[in-house]
Short mmCIF file of the C-alpha atoms (twelve columns), coordinates in Angstrom:
data_MODEL
# 
_entry.id   MODEL 
# 
loop_
_atom_site.group_PDB 
_atom_site.id 
_atom_site.type_symbol 
_atom_site.label_atom_id 
_atom_site.label_alt_id 
_atom_site.label_comp_id 
_atom_site.label_asym_id 
_atom_site.label_seq_id 
_atom_site.Cartn_x 
_atom_site.Cartn_y 
_atom_site.Cartn_z 
_atom_site.pdbx_PDB_model_num 
ATOM 1   C CA . MET A 1   74.868 -41.872 49.881 1 
ATOM 2   C CA . SER A 2   72.276 -40.582 52.322 1 
ATOM 3   C CA . ASP A 3   71.769 -42.338 55.654 1 
ATOM 4   C CA . SER A 4   68.028 -41.620 55.518 1 
ATOM 5   C CA . VAL A 5   65.180 -42.552 53.204 1 
ATOM 6   C CA . ARG A 6   62.127 -40.387 52.503 1 
ATOM 7   C CA . ALA A 7   58.821 -42.222 52.371 1 
ATOM 8   C CA . VAL A 8   55.104 -41.470 52.403 1 
ATOM 9   C CA . VAL A 9   53.230 -42.788 55.445 1 
ATOM 10  C CA . GLN A 10  49.457 -43.186 55.518 1 
ATOM 11  C CA . THR A 11  48.148 -42.527 59.014 1 
ATOM 12  C CA . GLY A 12  44.403 -42.576 58.353 1 
ATOM 13  C CA . PRO A 13  41.770 -41.939 55.680 1 
ATOM 14  C CA . ARG A 14  43.078 -39.212 53.361 1 
ATOM 15  C CA . LYS A 15  45.992 -38.610 55.712 1 
ATOM 16  C CA . MET A 16  49.496 -38.928 54.310 1 
ATOM 17  C CA . GLU A 17  52.784 -37.413 55.363 1 
ATOM 18  C CA . VAL A 18  56.398 -37.670 54.241 1 
ATOM 19  C CA . ARG A 19  58.760 -39.029 56.894 1 
ATOM 20  C CA . GLU A 20  62.405 -40.013 56.995 1 
ATOM 21  C CA . PHE A 21  63.598 -43.492 57.967 1 
ATOM 22  C CA . PRO A 22  67.090 -44.871 58.547 1 
ATOM 23  C CA . ARG A 23  68.596 -46.513 55.493 1 
ATOM 24  C CA . PRO A 24  68.501 -50.282 56.185 1 
ATOM 25  C CA . VAL A 25  71.717 -52.198 56.706 1 
ATOM 26  C CA . ILE A 26  71.842 -54.977 54.107 1 
ATOM 27  C CA . GLY A 27  73.168 -58.433 54.955 1 
ATOM 28  C CA . ALA A 28  73.873 -61.585 52.966 1 
ATOM 29  C CA . ASP A 29  70.225 -62.533 52.383 1 
ATOM 30  C CA . ASP A 30  68.408 -59.278 51.602 1 
ATOM 31  C CA . GLY A 31  68.657 -56.216 49.403 1 
ATOM 32  C CA . LEU A 32  67.776 -52.586 48.838 1 
ATOM 33  C CA . LEU A 33  65.798 -51.262 45.878 1 
ATOM 34  C CA . ARG A 34  66.015 -47.693 44.592 1 
ATOM 35  C CA . VAL A 35  62.380 -47.222 43.621 1 
ATOM 36  C CA . GLU A 36  61.966 -45.906 40.095 1 
ATOM 37  C CA . ALA A 37  58.195 -46.032 39.952 1 
ATOM 38  C CA . ASN A 38  55.165 -47.411 41.742 1 
ATOM 39  C CA . GLY A 39  51.855 -47.740 39.945 1 
ATOM 40  C CA . ILE A 40  48.589 -46.755 41.608 1 
ATOM 41  C CA . CYS A 41  45.542 -49.004 41.429 1 
ATOM 42  C CA . GLY A 42  41.939 -48.833 42.550 1 
ATOM 43  C CA . SER A 43  42.674 -50.503 45.868 1 
ATOM 44  C CA . ASP A 44  45.106 -47.666 46.672 1 
ATOM 45  C CA . VAL A 45  42.240 -45.246 46.086 1 
ATOM 46  C CA . GLU A 46  39.825 -47.167 48.304 1 
ATOM 47  C CA . THR A 47  42.424 -47.575 51.058 1 
ATOM 48  C CA . TYR A 48  43.297 -43.871 50.858 1 
ATOM 49  C CA . LYS A 49  39.622 -42.977 51.239 1 
ATOM 50  C CA . GLY A 50  39.202 -45.404 54.141 1 
ATOM 51  C CA . HIS A 51  36.766 -47.691 52.300 1 
ATOM 52  C CA . MET A 52  39.124 -50.624 52.679 1 
ATOM 53  C CA . SER A 53  40.474 -51.726 56.027 1 
ATOM 54  C CA . MET A 54  43.600 -50.117 57.432 1 
ATOM 55  C CA . GLY A 55  43.839 -52.384 60.445 1 
ATOM 56  C CA . ARG A 56  47.601 -52.364 60.200 1 
ATOM 57  C CA . GLY A 57  48.464 -49.029 61.830 1 
ATOM 58  C CA . ASP A 58  50.584 -46.476 60.033 1 
ATOM 59  C CA . PHE A 59  52.178 -47.910 56.889 1 
ATOM 60  C CA . ILE A 60  53.983 -46.987 53.684 1 
ATOM 61  C CA . PRO A 61  51.602 -47.729 50.772 1 
ATOM 62  C CA . GLY A 62  52.642 -48.758 47.293 1 
ATOM 63  C CA . HIS A 63  52.237 -52.393 46.294 1 
ATOM 64  C CA . GLU A 64  53.394 -52.152 42.661 1 
ATOM 65  C CA . PRO A 65  57.062 -51.224 43.182 1 
ATOM 66  C CA . MET A 66  59.702 -51.393 40.482 1 
ATOM 67  C CA . GLY A 67  63.266 -50.165 40.557 1 
ATOM 68  C CA . ILE A 68  66.984 -50.773 40.472 1 
ATOM 69  C CA . ILE A 69  68.842 -53.093 42.837 1 
ATOM 70  C CA . GLU A 70  71.190 -50.746 44.700 1 
ATOM 71  C CA . GLU A 71  72.521 -53.156 47.321 1 
ATOM 72  C CA . ILE A 72  72.245 -56.921 47.574 1 
ATOM 73  C CA . GLY A 73  73.776 -59.646 49.717 1 
ATOM 74  C CA . ASP A 74  75.803 -62.445 48.161 1 
ATOM 75  C CA . ARG A 75  73.344 -65.216 49.016 1 
ATOM 76  C CA . ALA A 76  70.377 -63.083 47.928 1 
ATOM 77  C CA . ALA A 77  72.002 -62.308 44.575 1 
ATOM 78  C CA . GLU A 78  72.578 -65.996 43.957 1 
ATOM 79  C CA . ARG A 79  69.098 -67.002 45.082 1 
ATOM 80  C CA . TRP A 80  67.271 -64.402 42.975 1 
ATOM 81  C CA . GLY A 81  69.663 -64.431 40.033 1 
ATOM 82  C CA . VAL A 82  70.102 -60.660 40.119 1 
ATOM 83  C CA . GLN A 83  72.915 -58.212 40.776 1 
ATOM 84  C CA . VAL A 84  73.429 -54.532 41.569 1 
ATOM 85  C CA . GLY A 85  72.088 -52.441 38.704 1 
ATOM 86  C CA . ASP A 86  69.360 -54.854 37.621 1 
ATOM 87  C CA . ARG A 87  65.822 -53.574 37.278 1 
ATOM 88  C CA . VAL A 88  63.217 -55.664 39.083 1 
ATOM 89  C CA . ALA A 89  59.529 -55.582 39.929 1 
ATOM 90  C CA . LEU A 90  58.274 -56.908 43.262 1 
ATOM 91  C CA . GLU A 91  55.079 -58.790 44.007 1 
ATOM 92  C CA . VAL A 92  52.872 -57.729 46.897 1 
ATOM 93  C CA . ILE A 93  53.013 -61.058 48.695 1 
ATOM 94  C CA . VAL A 94  56.081 -62.217 50.592 1 
ATOM 95  C CA . PRO A 95  55.512 -65.966 51.107 1 
ATOM 96  C CA . CYS A 96  57.420 -68.298 53.424 1 
ATOM 97  C CA . ARG A 97  58.547 -70.450 50.449 1 
ATOM 98  C CA . ALA A 98  58.588 -73.566 52.652 1 
ATOM 99  C CA . CYS A 99  55.014 -74.627 53.479 1 
ATOM 100 C CA . ALA A 100 52.935 -77.075 51.460 1 
ATOM 101 C CA . LYS A 101 51.018 -74.287 49.731 1 
ATOM 102 C CA . CYS A 102 54.187 -72.498 48.665 1 
ATOM 103 C CA . LEU A 103 55.826 -75.700 47.462 1 
ATOM 104 C CA . THR A 104 52.803 -76.600 45.338 1 
ATOM 105 C CA . GLY A 105 52.630 -73.179 43.673 1 
ATOM 106 C CA . ARG A 106 49.812 -71.759 45.785 1 
ATOM 107 C CA . TYR A 107 52.031 -69.211 47.520 1 
ATOM 108 C CA . GLN A 108 49.290 -66.567 47.468 1 
ATOM 109 C CA . ALA A 109 47.540 -68.664 50.123 1 
ATOM 110 C CA . CYS A 110 50.683 -69.063 52.265 1 
ATOM 111 C CA . PRO A 111 49.519 -69.225 55.914 1 
ATOM 112 C CA . ASN A 112 52.902 -68.106 57.221 1 
ATOM 113 C CA . ARG A 113 53.241 -64.811 55.419 1 
ATOM 114 C CA . THR A 114 53.514 -61.828 57.739 1 
ATOM 115 C CA . LEU A 115 54.935 -59.240 55.347 1 
ATOM 116 C CA . GLY A 116 53.727 -57.611 52.163 1 
ATOM 117 C CA . HIS A 117 54.816 -54.730 49.983 1 
ATOM 118 C CA . GLY A 118 52.638 -51.691 50.499 1 
ATOM 119 C CA . VAL A 119 50.706 -53.259 53.378 1 
ATOM 120 C CA . THR A 120 53.129 -53.908 56.248 1 
ATOM 121 C CA . GLY A 121 53.097 -51.384 59.100 1 
ATOM 122 C CA . ILE A 122 56.072 -49.160 59.837 1 
ATOM 123 C CA . ASP A 123 56.290 -50.724 63.291 1 
ATOM 124 C CA . VAL A 124 57.910 -53.746 61.601 1 
ATOM 125 C CA . ALA A 125 61.626 -53.076 61.131 1 
ATOM 126 C CA . PRO A 126 63.058 -51.678 58.928 1 
ATOM 127 C CA . SER A 127 59.687 -50.078 57.985 1 
ATOM 128 C CA . LEU A 128 60.458 -49.587 54.273 1 
ATOM 129 C CA . PHE A 129 58.146 -52.186 52.738 1 
ATOM 130 C CA . GLY A 130 56.054 -49.893 50.481 1 
ATOM 131 C CA . GLY A 131 56.784 -48.445 47.060 1 
ATOM 132 C CA . PHE A 132 55.968 -44.838 47.947 1 
ATOM 133 C CA . ALA A 133 59.518 -44.413 49.191 1 
ATOM 134 C CA . GLU A 134 62.913 -43.518 47.749 1 
ATOM 135 C CA . HIS A 135 64.182 -46.963 48.712 1 
ATOM 136 C CA . LEU A 136 62.435 -50.222 49.538 1 
ATOM 137 C CA . TYR A 137 63.813 -53.000 51.716 1 
ATOM 138 C CA . VAL A 138 63.866 -56.312 49.834 1 
ATOM 139 C CA . THR A 139 63.214 -58.918 52.488 1 
ATOM 140 C CA . PRO A 140 64.718 -62.416 51.901 1 
ATOM 141 C CA . ASN A 141 61.502 -64.129 50.754 1 
ATOM 142 C CA . SER A 142 60.409 -61.426 48.310 1 
ATOM 143 C CA . VAL A 143 59.270 -62.497 44.837 1 
ATOM 144 C CA . LEU A 144 61.165 -60.616 42.118 1 
ATOM 145 C CA . HIS A 145 60.822 -60.263 38.348 1 
ATOM 146 C CA . LYS A 146 63.564 -58.847 36.139 1 
ATOM 147 C CA . ILE A 147 62.557 -56.208 33.581 1 
ATOM 148 C CA . ASP A 148 64.478 -54.704 30.659 1 
ATOM 149 C CA . LYS A 149 66.104 -51.448 31.805 1 
ATOM 150 C CA . THR A 150 65.729 -49.788 28.412 1 
ATOM 151 C CA . ILE A 151 61.936 -49.567 28.715 1 
ATOM 152 C CA . PRO A 152 60.677 -46.226 30.084 1 
ATOM 153 C CA . ALA A 153 59.852 -46.582 33.782 1 
ATOM 154 C CA . GLU A 154 56.234 -45.433 33.371 1 
ATOM 155 C CA . ILE A 155 55.651 -48.296 30.917 1 
ATOM 156 C CA . ALA A 156 57.689 -50.975 32.684 1 
ATOM 157 C CA . VAL A 157 55.744 -50.303 35.903 1 
ATOM 158 C CA . MET A 158 52.569 -51.484 34.172 1 
ATOM 159 C CA . PHE A 159 53.657 -55.045 35.011 1 
ATOM 160 C CA . ASN A 160 50.969 -55.287 37.682 1 
ATOM 161 C CA . PRO A 161 47.836 -54.034 35.872 1 
ATOM 162 C CA . LEU A 162 48.843 -55.848 32.707 1 
ATOM 163 C CA . GLY A 163 49.565 -58.942 34.804 1 
ATOM 164 C CA . ALA A 164 46.058 -58.652 36.216 1 
ATOM 165 C CA . GLY A 165 44.648 -58.557 32.710 1 
ATOM 166 C CA . VAL A 166 46.597 -61.665 31.742 1 
ATOM 167 C CA . ARG A 167 45.661 -63.619 34.843 1 
ATOM 168 C CA . TRP A 168 42.019 -62.605 35.072 1 
ATOM 169 C CA . ALA A 169 41.185 -62.842 31.380 1 
ATOM 170 C CA . VAL A 170 43.369 -65.701 30.199 1 
ATOM 171 C CA . HIS A 171 44.567 -67.797 33.127 1 
ATOM 172 C CA . LEU A 172 41.315 -67.635 35.134 1 
ATOM 173 C CA . GLY A 173 38.834 -66.778 32.382 1 
ATOM 174 C CA . GLY A 174 40.300 -69.324 30.001 1 
ATOM 175 C CA . ILE A 175 39.835 -67.080 26.975 1 
ATOM 176 C CA . GLY A 176 40.687 -68.820 23.722 1 
ATOM 177 C CA . LEU A 177 40.471 -68.357 19.972 1 
ATOM 178 C CA . GLY A 178 37.233 -66.783 18.824 1 
ATOM 179 C CA . ASP A 179 35.707 -66.329 22.287 1 
ATOM 180 C CA . THR A 180 33.286 -63.533 23.100 1 
ATOM 181 C CA . VAL A 181 34.424 -61.566 26.136 1 
ATOM 182 C CA . VAL A 182 32.693 -58.899 28.203 1 
ATOM 183 C CA . VAL A 183 34.786 -56.624 30.419 1 
ATOM 184 C CA . LEU A 184 32.742 -54.678 32.966 1 
ATOM 185 C CA . GLY A 185 34.876 -51.674 33.874 1 
ATOM 186 C CA . ALA A 186 37.176 -49.606 31.663 1 
ATOM 187 C CA . GLY A 187 39.946 -48.773 34.126 1 
ATOM 188 C CA . GLN A 188 43.591 -49.634 33.554 1 
ATOM 189 C CA . ARG A 189 42.945 -53.292 34.445 1 
ATOM 190 C CA . GLY A 190 39.913 -53.386 32.188 1 
ATOM 191 C CA . ILE A 191 41.980 -52.132 29.270 1 
ATOM 192 C CA . ALA A 192 44.764 -54.530 30.261 1 
ATOM 193 C CA . SER A 193 42.189 -57.326 30.062 1 
ATOM 194 C CA . VAL A 194 41.314 -56.218 26.527 1 
ATOM 195 C CA . ILE A 195 45.007 -56.425 25.581 1 
ATOM 196 C CA . ALA A 196 45.339 -59.878 27.141 1 
ATOM 197 C CA . ALA A 197 42.094 -61.142 25.583 1 
ATOM 198 C CA . LYS A 198 43.126 -60.022 22.112 1 
ATOM 199 C CA . ALA A 199 46.617 -61.482 22.568 1 
ATOM 200 C CA . ALA A 200 44.930 -64.805 23.451 1 
ATOM 201 C CA . GLY A 201 42.804 -64.726 20.291 1 
ATOM 202 C CA . ALA A 202 39.421 -63.484 21.522 1 
ATOM 203 C CA . GLY A 203 36.996 -62.880 18.674 1 
ATOM 204 C CA . THR A 204 34.676 -60.229 20.117 1 
ATOM 205 C CA . VAL A 205 35.492 -58.022 23.097 1 
ATOM 206 C CA . ILE A 206 32.842 -55.781 24.681 1 
ATOM 207 C CA . VAL A 207 33.836 -53.196 27.309 1 
ATOM 208 C CA . THR A 208 31.591 -51.126 29.568 1 
ATOM 209 C CA . GLY A 209 32.190 -47.817 31.279 1 
ATOM 210 C CA . LEU A 210 30.448 -44.756 32.657 1 
ATOM 211 C CA . GLU A 211 29.842 -41.612 30.645 1 
ATOM 212 C CA . ALA A 212 32.794 -40.088 32.513 1 
ATOM 213 C CA . ASP A 213 34.964 -42.918 31.174 1 
ATOM 214 C CA . ALA A 214 34.686 -41.823 27.532 1 
ATOM 215 C CA . HIS A 215 38.478 -41.408 27.236 1 
ATOM 216 C CA . LYS A 216 39.033 -44.884 28.682 1 
ATOM 217 C CA . LEU A 217 36.485 -46.458 26.346 1 
ATOM 218 C CA . ALA A 218 38.231 -44.779 23.416 1 
ATOM 219 C CA . LEU A 219 41.519 -46.305 24.564 1 
ATOM 220 C CA . ALA A 220 39.849 -49.696 24.949 1 
ATOM 221 C CA . ARG A 221 38.832 -49.496 21.288 1 
ATOM 222 C CA . GLU A 222 42.395 -48.547 20.307 1 
ATOM 223 C CA . PHE A 223 43.652 -51.661 22.083 1 
ATOM 224 C CA . GLY A 224 41.228 -53.937 20.317 1 
ATOM 225 C CA . ALA A 225 37.766 -53.701 21.926 1 
ATOM 226 C CA . ASP A 226 35.145 -54.359 19.260 1 
ATOM 227 C CA . HIS A 227 32.273 -52.710 21.134 1 
ATOM 228 C CA . THR A 228 32.028 -50.232 24.011 1 
ATOM 229 C CA . VAL A 229 28.887 -49.689 26.055 1 
ATOM 230 C CA . VAL A 230 28.141 -46.638 28.202 1 
ATOM 231 C CA . VAL A 231 26.343 -47.736 31.379 1 
ATOM 232 C CA . GLY A 232 25.037 -46.034 34.489 1 
ATOM 233 C CA . GLU A 233 22.450 -43.272 34.732 1 
ATOM 234 C CA . GLY A 234 21.074 -42.581 31.271 1 
ATOM 235 C CA . GLY A 235 23.252 -45.330 29.801 1 
ATOM 236 C CA . GLU A 236 22.484 -48.578 28.065 1 
ATOM 237 C CA . ASP A 237 21.456 -51.944 29.487 1 
ATOM 238 C CA . VAL A 238 24.647 -53.941 29.145 1 
ATOM 239 C CA . VAL A 239 22.933 -57.340 29.212 1 
ATOM 240 C CA . GLU A 240 20.629 -56.343 26.353 1 
ATOM 241 C CA . ARG A 241 23.548 -54.907 24.376 1 
ATOM 242 C CA . VAL A 242 25.480 -58.157 24.792 1 
ATOM 243 C CA . ARG A 243 22.376 -60.048 23.632 1 
ATOM 244 C CA . GLU A 244 22.124 -57.840 20.531 1 
ATOM 245 C CA . ILE A 245 25.828 -58.017 19.676 1 
ATOM 246 C CA . THR A 246 25.980 -61.809 20.071 1 
ATOM 247 C CA . ASP A 247 22.592 -62.584 18.478 1 
ATOM 248 C CA . GLY A 248 21.454 -64.048 21.780 1 
ATOM 249 C CA . GLU A 249 24.474 -66.305 22.276 1 
ATOM 250 C CA . MET A 250 25.884 -64.159 25.144 1 
ATOM 251 C CA . ALA A 251 29.508 -64.177 26.309 1 
ATOM 252 C CA . ASP A 252 31.896 -67.042 26.849 1 
ATOM 253 C CA . VAL A 253 33.766 -65.084 29.533 1 
ATOM 254 C CA . VAL A 254 32.706 -62.075 31.614 1 
ATOM 255 C CA . LEU A 255 35.123 -60.115 33.804 1 
ATOM 256 C CA . GLU A 256 33.569 -58.014 36.579 1 
ATOM 257 C CA . LEU A 257 36.153 -55.355 37.473 1 
ATOM 258 C CA . THR A 258 34.116 -52.440 38.820 1 
ATOM 259 C CA . PRO A 259 35.044 -51.033 42.255 1 
ATOM 260 C CA . MET A 260 32.382 -50.790 44.964 1 
ATOM 261 C CA . ALA A 261 29.360 -51.188 42.630 1 
ATOM 262 C CA . ALA A 262 26.880 -54.033 43.256 1 
ATOM 263 C CA . GLY A 263 24.780 -54.041 40.073 1 
ATOM 264 C CA . PRO A 264 27.540 -55.184 37.703 1 
ATOM 265 C CA . VAL A 265 27.837 -58.507 39.562 1 
ATOM 266 C CA . THR A 266 24.331 -59.487 38.494 1 
ATOM 267 C CA . ASP A 267 24.979 -58.063 35.019 1 
ATOM 268 C CA . ALA A 268 28.028 -60.318 34.776 1 
ATOM 269 C CA . LEU A 269 25.999 -63.423 35.605 1 
ATOM 270 C CA . LYS A 270 23.280 -62.493 33.117 1 
ATOM 271 C CA . ALA A 271 25.693 -61.589 30.309 1 
ATOM 272 C CA . ALA A 272 27.426 -64.984 30.365 1 
ATOM 273 C CA . ARG A 273 26.219 -67.813 28.174 1 
ATOM 274 C CA . HIS A 274 25.020 -71.123 29.574 1 
ATOM 275 C CA . GLY A 275 28.161 -72.848 30.829 1 
ATOM 276 C CA . GLY A 276 30.164 -69.629 30.607 1 
ATOM 277 C CA . THR A 277 32.778 -68.291 33.018 1 
ATOM 278 C CA . VAL A 278 32.486 -65.228 35.243 1 
ATOM 279 C CA . VAL A 279 35.585 -63.810 36.921 1 
ATOM 280 C CA . LEU A 280 35.009 -61.485 39.872 1 
ATOM 281 C CA . ALA A 281 37.842 -59.056 40.577 1 
ATOM 282 C CA . GLY A 282 36.150 -55.774 41.523 1 
ATOM 283 C CA . LEU A 283 36.448 -55.236 45.280 1 
ATOM 284 C CA . LYS A 284 33.341 -53.959 47.050 1 
ATOM 285 C CA . GLY A 285 34.838 -52.656 50.280 1 
ATOM 286 C CA . GLY A 286 33.728 -55.624 52.378 1 
ATOM 287 C CA . ARG A 287 30.018 -55.055 51.697 1 
ATOM 288 C CA . GLU A 288 27.608 -57.926 51.195 1 
ATOM 289 C CA . ILE A 289 26.407 -57.953 47.595 1 
ATOM 290 C CA . PRO A 290 22.967 -59.363 46.690 1 
ATOM 291 C CA . LEU A 291 23.462 -62.514 44.659 1 
ATOM 292 C CA . SER A 292 20.958 -64.662 42.793 1 
ATOM 293 C CA . THR A 293 22.445 -68.120 43.123 1 
ATOM 294 C CA . ASP A 294 19.705 -69.438 40.831 1 
ATOM 295 C CA . LEU A 295 21.414 -67.589 37.976 1 
ATOM 296 C CA . ILE A 296 24.612 -69.500 38.640 1 
ATOM 297 C CA . ILE A 297 22.820 -72.835 38.922 1 
ATOM 298 C CA . ASN A 298 20.383 -72.491 36.034 1 
ATOM 299 C CA . ARG A 299 23.021 -71.097 33.678 1 
ATOM 300 C CA . ALA A 300 25.628 -73.680 34.799 1 
ATOM 301 C CA . LEU A 301 28.121 -70.888 35.308 1 
ATOM 302 C CA . VAL A 302 31.679 -71.169 36.514 1 
ATOM 303 C CA . VAL A 303 32.367 -68.265 38.898 1 
ATOM 304 C CA . LYS A 304 35.935 -67.536 39.946 1 
ATOM 305 C CA . GLY A 305 37.356 -65.070 42.413 1 
ATOM 306 C CA . ALA A 306 40.495 -63.265 41.256 1 
ATOM 307 C CA . PHE A 307 42.920 -62.613 44.090 1 
ATOM 308 C CA . GLY A 308 45.599 -60.291 42.773 1 
ATOM 309 C CA . VAL A 309 48.245 -61.340 40.286 1 
ATOM 310 C CA . ASP A 310 50.484 -64.386 40.519 1 
ATOM 311 C CA . PHE A 311 53.981 -65.194 39.232 1 
ATOM 312 C CA . ALA A 312 52.836 -66.594 35.891 1 
ATOM 313 C CA . GLY A 313 50.612 -63.589 35.216 1 
ATOM 314 C CA . GLN A 314 53.358 -61.094 35.936 1 
ATOM 315 C CA . GLU A 315 55.949 -62.984 33.867 1 
ATOM 316 C CA . ALA A 316 53.572 -63.078 30.887 1 
ATOM 317 C CA . ALA A 317 52.807 -59.380 31.323 1 
ATOM 318 C CA . ILE A 318 56.493 -58.475 31.390 1 
ATOM 319 C CA . ALA A 319 56.990 -60.501 28.203 1 
ATOM 320 C CA . LEU A 320 54.182 -58.490 26.558 1 
ATOM 321 C CA . ILE A 321 55.721 -55.216 27.751 1 
ATOM 322 C CA . GLU A 322 59.170 -56.181 26.503 1 
ATOM 323 C CA . SER A 323 57.784 -57.307 23.136 1 
ATOM 324 C CA . GLY A 324 56.766 -53.746 22.267 1 
ATOM 325 C CA . ARG A 325 53.710 -55.213 20.540 1 
ATOM 326 C CA . PHE A 326 51.244 -52.797 22.110 1 
ATOM 327 C CA . PRO A 327 51.477 -48.960 22.332 1 
ATOM 328 C CA . LEU A 328 51.318 -48.996 26.126 1 
ATOM 329 C CA . GLU A 329 52.548 -45.406 26.329 1 
ATOM 330 C CA . LYS A 330 48.988 -44.399 25.431 1 
ATOM 331 C CA . LEU A 331 47.793 -45.805 28.762 1 
ATOM 332 C CA . HIS A 332 50.118 -43.739 30.945 1 
ATOM 333 C CA . THR A 333 48.623 -40.342 31.670 1 
ATOM 334 C CA . HIS A 334 50.215 -38.960 34.857 1 
ATOM 335 C CA . THR A 335 53.607 -39.032 36.593 1 
ATOM 336 C CA . PHE A 336 54.054 -37.630 40.112 1 
ATOM 337 C CA . GLY A 337 56.926 -37.196 42.552 1 
ATOM 338 C CA . LEU A 338 56.908 -38.504 46.110 1 
ATOM 339 C CA . ASP A 339 55.647 -35.264 47.678 1 
ATOM 340 C CA . ASP A 340 52.536 -35.369 45.487 1 
ATOM 341 C CA . THR A 341 51.508 -38.950 46.271 1 
ATOM 342 C CA . ALA A 342 48.122 -37.935 47.719 1 
ATOM 343 C CA . LEU A 343 47.445 -35.824 44.623 1 
ATOM 344 C CA . ALA A 344 48.404 -38.793 42.448 1 
ATOM 345 C CA . ILE A 345 45.838 -41.002 44.178 1 
ATOM 346 C CA . GLU A 346 43.170 -38.285 44.005 1 
ATOM 347 C CA . THR A 347 43.928 -37.867 40.301 1 
ATOM 348 C CA . LEU A 348 43.383 -41.567 39.620 1 
ATOM 349 C CA . ALA A 349 40.203 -41.360 41.696 1 
ATOM 350 C CA . GLY A 350 38.852 -38.720 39.298 1 
ATOM 351 C CA . GLU A 351 38.772 -36.052 41.985 1 
ATOM 352 C CA . VAL A 352 40.947 -33.523 40.147 1 
ATOM 353 C CA . PRO A 353 38.907 -31.364 37.771 1 
ATOM 354 C CA . GLY A 354 40.069 -31.292 34.178 1 
ATOM 355 C CA . GLU A 355 42.150 -34.460 34.386 1 
ATOM 356 C CA . SER A 356 41.409 -37.689 32.518 1 
ATOM 357 C CA . PRO A 357 43.528 -40.354 34.226 1 
ATOM 358 C CA . VAL A 358 44.120 -43.927 33.120 1 
ATOM 359 C CA . HIS A 359 47.485 -45.133 34.410 1 
ATOM 360 C CA . VAL A 360 49.098 -43.037 37.148 1 
ATOM 361 C CA . SER A 361 52.440 -43.661 38.833 1 
ATOM 362 C CA . VAL A 362 54.574 -42.162 41.579 1 
ATOM 363 C CA . HIS A 363 58.320 -41.809 40.904 1 
ATOM 364 C CA . PRO A 364 59.918 -41.278 44.327 1 
ATOM 365 C CA . ASN A 365 63.322 -40.222 43.010 1 
ATOM 366 C CA . LEU A 366 61.912 -37.970 40.286 1 
ATOM 367 C CA . SER A 367 63.690 -34.838 41.510 1 
ATOM 368 C CA . ALA A 368 66.631 -36.636 43.132 1 
# 
């Protein structure tokens, strides 16, 4: 057993380096995770590029960690219902578990949280809070989810994007039997939303993507999308296509999942039917986005902001993964070791010529 842990530290935009940290000493209330895999999402890309704030100093990224419990204290094992050898996934947020918001199920809004996986600076002991590391420190208030160990790691680690699809499409969007759904954005969370929408009984699912997203749109169709629309320069007008497909009825639910782009927000509002629901989940890097509030008022729209994934979303996603109902292996395209974390992020960002990424993950102990 090594006394040190290798981890990737982000020190600035496009600046990452592998460092060694002391292996944490585990007490009665905490634990240590041997990280099997950590998925990469669009926010990792934007943070890596410097488009999203890094006002936290140097930190170990990786907010979708999953792995095997290697050490755990007696009280922690009892509290979480896990033991050494169990596979678990961790949520980003580490809530206090005691305030009014936590006790009423709104732990994502906990005002007392100071830690988070993949976001806490290395100046906070014992530094190992991110998933791009051989081991991750499981602080006492962490939120854990058990996952079947027989599922390949690259599929099991999809708990977060699939959880996003479940929460955004079903729990926030309210998709039900026969509904028409538009998903703006064909990334891993867009495809996950297609899976969730179809599992919830959606009748017609329409997905948009750029010309460069042809492979993702093809996957979306494999997972149940009824129509795909190529947008962007030289592409189609998504609002008009939705009008044609629905005979003017428009969509019951629209999910806006595109990163950084402003135009799709207005498209989302226009593609929804009168009284429809629009879920906004695509981060825009802190920029102000032009918004026609008259569209919301005159169309009587319900507009919801989607902040991450909550406990219910992740539990439902894990149940879908464990069911084997969907061929999720088709979504996973790239596996990287710890030393190639920057390349993994650049691959997901579409910056590596000749690669067609969808789901990308880092496996810190790949060569261990």
